[in-house]
Structures are given as C-alpha cells and as structure tokens.
Coordinates of C-alpha atoms in Angstrom, one line a residue:
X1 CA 20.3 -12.3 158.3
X2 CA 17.3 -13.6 156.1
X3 CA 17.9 -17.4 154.8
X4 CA 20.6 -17.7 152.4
X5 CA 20.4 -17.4 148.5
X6 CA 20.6 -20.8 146.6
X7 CA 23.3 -22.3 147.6
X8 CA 26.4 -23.7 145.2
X9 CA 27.7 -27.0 146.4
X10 CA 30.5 -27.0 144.2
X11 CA 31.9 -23.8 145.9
X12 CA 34.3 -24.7 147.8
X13 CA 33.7 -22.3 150.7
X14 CA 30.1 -23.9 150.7
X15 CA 30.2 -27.3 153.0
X16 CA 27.6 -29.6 153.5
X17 CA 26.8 -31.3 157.1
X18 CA 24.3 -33.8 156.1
X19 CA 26.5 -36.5 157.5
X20 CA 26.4 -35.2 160.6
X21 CA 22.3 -36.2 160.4
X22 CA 20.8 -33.7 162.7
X23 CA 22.1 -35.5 166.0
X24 CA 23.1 -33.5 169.0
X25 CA 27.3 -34.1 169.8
X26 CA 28.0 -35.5 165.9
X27 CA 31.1 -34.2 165.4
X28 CA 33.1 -33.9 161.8
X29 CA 36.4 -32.1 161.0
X30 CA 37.3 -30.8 158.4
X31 CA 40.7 -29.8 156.2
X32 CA 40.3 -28.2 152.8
X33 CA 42.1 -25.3 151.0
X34 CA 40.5 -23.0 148.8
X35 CA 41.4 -20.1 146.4
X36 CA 41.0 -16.6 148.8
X37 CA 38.0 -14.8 147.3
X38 CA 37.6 -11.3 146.1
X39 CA 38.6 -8.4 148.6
X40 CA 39.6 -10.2 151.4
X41 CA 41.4 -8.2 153.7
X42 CA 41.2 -4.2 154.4
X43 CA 40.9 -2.7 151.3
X44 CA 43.7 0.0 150.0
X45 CA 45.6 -1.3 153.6
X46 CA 46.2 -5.1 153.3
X47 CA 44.6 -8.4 152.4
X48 CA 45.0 -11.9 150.8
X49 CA 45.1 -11.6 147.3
X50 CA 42.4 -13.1 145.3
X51 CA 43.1 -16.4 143.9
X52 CA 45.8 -16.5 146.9
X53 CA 45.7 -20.4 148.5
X54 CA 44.0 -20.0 152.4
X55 CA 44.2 -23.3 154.4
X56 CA 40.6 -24.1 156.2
X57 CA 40.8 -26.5 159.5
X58 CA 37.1 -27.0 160.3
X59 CA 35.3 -28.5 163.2
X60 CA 31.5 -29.5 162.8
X61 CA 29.6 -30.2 166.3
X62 CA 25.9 -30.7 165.7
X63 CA 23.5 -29.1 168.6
X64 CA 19.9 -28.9 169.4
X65 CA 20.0 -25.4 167.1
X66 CA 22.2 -26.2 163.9
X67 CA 25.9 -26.6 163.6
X68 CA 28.1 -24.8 165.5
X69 CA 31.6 -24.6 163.2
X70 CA 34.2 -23.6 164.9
X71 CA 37.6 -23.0 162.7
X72 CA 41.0 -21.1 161.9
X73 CA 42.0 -20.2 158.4
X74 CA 45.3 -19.5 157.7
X75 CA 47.0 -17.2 154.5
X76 CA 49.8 -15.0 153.3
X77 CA 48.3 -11.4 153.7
X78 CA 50.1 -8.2 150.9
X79 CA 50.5 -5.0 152.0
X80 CA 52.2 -2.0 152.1
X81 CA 54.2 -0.8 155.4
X82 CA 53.0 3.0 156.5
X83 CA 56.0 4.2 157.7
X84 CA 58.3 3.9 154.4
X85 CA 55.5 2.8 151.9
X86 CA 57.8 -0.4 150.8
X87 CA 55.7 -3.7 150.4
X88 CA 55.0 -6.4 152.5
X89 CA 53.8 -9.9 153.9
X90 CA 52.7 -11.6 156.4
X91 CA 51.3 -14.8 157.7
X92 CA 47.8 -14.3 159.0
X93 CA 45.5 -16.6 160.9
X94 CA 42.3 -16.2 161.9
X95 CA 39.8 -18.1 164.2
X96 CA 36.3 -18.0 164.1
X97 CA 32.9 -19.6 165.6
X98 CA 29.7 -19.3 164.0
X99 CA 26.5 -21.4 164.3
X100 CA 24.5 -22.2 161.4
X101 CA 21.0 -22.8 162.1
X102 CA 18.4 -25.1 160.7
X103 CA 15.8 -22.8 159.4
X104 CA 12.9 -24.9 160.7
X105 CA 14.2 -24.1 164.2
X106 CA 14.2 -21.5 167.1
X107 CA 17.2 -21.0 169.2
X108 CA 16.2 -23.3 171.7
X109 CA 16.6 -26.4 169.0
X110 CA 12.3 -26.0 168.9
X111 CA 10.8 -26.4 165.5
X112 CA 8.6 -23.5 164.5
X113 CA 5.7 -23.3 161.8
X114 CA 6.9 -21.1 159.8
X115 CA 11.1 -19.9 159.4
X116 CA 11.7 -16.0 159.4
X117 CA 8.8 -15.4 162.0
X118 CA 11.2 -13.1 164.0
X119 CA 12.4 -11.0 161.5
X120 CA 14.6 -8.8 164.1
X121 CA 15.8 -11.8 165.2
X122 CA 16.4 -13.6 161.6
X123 CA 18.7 -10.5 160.9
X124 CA 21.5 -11.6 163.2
X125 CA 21.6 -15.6 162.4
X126 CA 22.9 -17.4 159.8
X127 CA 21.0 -20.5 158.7
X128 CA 21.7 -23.5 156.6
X129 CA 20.1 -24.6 153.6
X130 CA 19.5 -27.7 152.5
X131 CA 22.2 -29.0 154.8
X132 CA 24.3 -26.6 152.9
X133 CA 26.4 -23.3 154.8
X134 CA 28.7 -20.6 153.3
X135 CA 31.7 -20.1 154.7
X136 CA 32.6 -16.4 152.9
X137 CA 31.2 -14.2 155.0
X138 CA 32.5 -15.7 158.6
X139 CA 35.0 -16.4 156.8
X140 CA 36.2 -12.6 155.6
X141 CA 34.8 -11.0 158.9
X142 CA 37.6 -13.0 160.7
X143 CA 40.5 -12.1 158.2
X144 CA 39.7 -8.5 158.3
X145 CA 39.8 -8.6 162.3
X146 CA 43.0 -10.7 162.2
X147 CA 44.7 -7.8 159.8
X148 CA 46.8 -4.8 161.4
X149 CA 45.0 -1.6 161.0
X150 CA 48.4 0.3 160.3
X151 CA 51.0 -3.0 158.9
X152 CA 54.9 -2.2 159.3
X153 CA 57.3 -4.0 157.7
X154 CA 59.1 -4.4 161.1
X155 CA 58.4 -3.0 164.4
X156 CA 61.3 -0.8 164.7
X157 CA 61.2 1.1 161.0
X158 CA 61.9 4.5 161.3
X159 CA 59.5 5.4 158.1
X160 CA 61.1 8.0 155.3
X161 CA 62.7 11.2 155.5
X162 CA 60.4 14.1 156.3
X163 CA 62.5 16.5 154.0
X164 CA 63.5 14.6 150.9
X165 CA 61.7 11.3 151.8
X166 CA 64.3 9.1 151.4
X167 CA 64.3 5.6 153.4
X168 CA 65.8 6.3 156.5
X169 CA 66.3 2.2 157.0
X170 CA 68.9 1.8 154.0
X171 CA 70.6 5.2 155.1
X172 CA 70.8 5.0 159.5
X173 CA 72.9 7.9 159.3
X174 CA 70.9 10.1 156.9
X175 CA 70.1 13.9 158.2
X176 CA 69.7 17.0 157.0
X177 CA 71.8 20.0 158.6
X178 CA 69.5 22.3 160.6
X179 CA 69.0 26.2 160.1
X180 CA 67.7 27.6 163.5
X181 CA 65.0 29.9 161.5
X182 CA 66.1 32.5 164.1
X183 CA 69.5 32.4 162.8
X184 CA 67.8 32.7 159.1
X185 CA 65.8 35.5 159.5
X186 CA 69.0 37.8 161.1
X187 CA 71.2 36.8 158.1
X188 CA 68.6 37.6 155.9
X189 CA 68.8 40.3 157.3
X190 CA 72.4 40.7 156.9
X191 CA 71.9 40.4 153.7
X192 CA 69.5 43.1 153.2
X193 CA 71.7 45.3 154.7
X194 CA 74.6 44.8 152.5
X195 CA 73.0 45.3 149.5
X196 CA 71.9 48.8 150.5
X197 CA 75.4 49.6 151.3
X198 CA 76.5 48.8 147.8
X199 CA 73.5 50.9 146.7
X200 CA 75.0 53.7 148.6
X201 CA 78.0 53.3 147.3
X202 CA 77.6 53.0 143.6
X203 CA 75.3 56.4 143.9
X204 CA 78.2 58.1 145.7
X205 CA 80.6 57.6 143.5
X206 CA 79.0 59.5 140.2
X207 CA 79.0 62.6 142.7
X208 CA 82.7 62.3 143.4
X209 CA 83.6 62.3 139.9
X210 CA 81.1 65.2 139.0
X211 CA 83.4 67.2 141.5
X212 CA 87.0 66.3 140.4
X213 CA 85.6 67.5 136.8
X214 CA 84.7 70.6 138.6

C-alpha cells in the first residue's frame, strides 16, 4: 500500500504514537470508542450499523520497523437470519494485528534514502505518517472476517415453509397434507373418465326419446 493520504488527527480511528518516541519495547494501551463507520460489515448480509458505538482496546509496542498494534474491537452487528428472513443481532468481536511502518524505514528497522523504493513491496505495508496511523481499514478487514457468512437467528431454526412460507418456529406443528403425484395423476384420471360417461349418457338419451315418439 502506497503511504497514506493526509492524515486527520481528529478522527477518531486515526491515533498518534509519538509518545511512544521511536524506542524499540515502548509500549502504550489504548481504550477508546468510536462511532462504526460506513459499511462495516458484509454488505446486504450483516454489519454494524453506521453511527453504531464499537469499543477499541489497543496495544502499541514500538519495534525496530514501526508500531506493531495489536487489538480487539468489539460491537453489536444487524442482520437478517437466512433461514426465516426475521432480523437479528449479535455481539461481534474481532482481533487484529497490523504493523504500521515508519516510511523512512525497510523491514529490517534500516533507514532508506528514499520511501516507496520497492514499490511491489510498498503495496502490502501500511505506513505511518507523521506519527499518525488509520485504524479503518484493519479495522473493517477484521469485522468482516469475524461476521457469519450465512447468520441464523439460532442454531436450530428450521427456516419457513416451502409451500406457503410461513415460519415454521411460531407454528412446530405446521404441515401441509401430501398428494403422492402418482395417486394425482390416476384420479385425474378418474375424473376424465367420468365425465365421458356423462357425455355418453346425455347423447343416449335424445335417441331413446326419438324412439318412444316413433
């Protein structure tokens, strides 16, 4: 990842670590709660709603490298269950580990000339600027993996009717009797064959009158 855009200190998923002072085993932690931002879950599936409090414990080790800042987040996740479509929540907590490097430095804690060198390289770090890291995207790549692909509202729900999709969980009992299609297709059949025998009658009957007149 190429070095971060300007960076907002008053966001409050943006932290600063000059206080840690660039020395190797400086350790800070870190509690803070913040407003969930934008899309922050699987979209259409599940995910904390914007604006939704998530609760940050963070721990700040300096190294030769950056800052490695380890961390677990914690919020109420919406949804809606797959089996009977009824809507849900859960808690959801999510770890995560990420190191933030300085942008004058390689990944042996070595200062280098000039940042970005190693493009291919650049494209899979995070750095720091101005002492200053964002949180958001470690941050919503560790929601989304904490989420349930498919979410239930409880591990047993038996999901709706297939026939008249009702909620088979408020009705334990609910069926529907079964035709054997076998059995459908003979009295169709049965059927049929009835109502050619009133057609035979009703057309026999004209003729037995036409005789009698006779």
């Amino acid at each position: 990842m190429a070095l971060n855009a300007r960076l907002d200190h008053r966001n409050p998923l943006v932290f600063d670590t000059h206080e840690l002072g660039r020395r190797p085993g400086a350790l800070q932690r870190l509690t803070r709660t913040v407003d969930a931002p934008k899309d922050l879950g699987i979209k259409g599936v599940i995910g904390v709603p914007e604006g939704a409090p998530v609760e940050l414990d963070l721990r700040l080790e300096s190294v030769m490298e950056g800052v490695l800042v380890t961390g677990t987040a914690r919020a109420a996740a919406d949804g809606e269950c797959v089996r009977c479509l009824e809507p849900l929540q859960l808690d959801v907590e999510a770890d995560f580990q990420e190191m933030f490097s300085y942008p004058d430095a390689d990944d042996r804690g070595r200062v280098i000339a000039e940042p970005g060198d190693d493009a291919e390289d650049d494209e899979d770090r995070l750095f720091l600027e101005d002492g200053l890291f964002d949180l958001e995207p470690v941050l919503r790549d560790a929601v989304v993996l904490a989420l349930p692909m498919q979410p239930v509202c409880q591990e047993d729900c038996p999901g709706l009717c297939a026939e008249c999709g009702a909620r088979l969980a408020d009705d334990p009992d609910h069926h529907h009797d079964a035709v054997d299609i076998r059995w459908a297709a003979l009295q169709g059949l049965a059927g049929t064959m009835r109502d050619g025998e009133k057609d035979e009658m009703s057309g026999a009957e004209p003729g037995v009158d036409e005789k009698q007149e006779k």
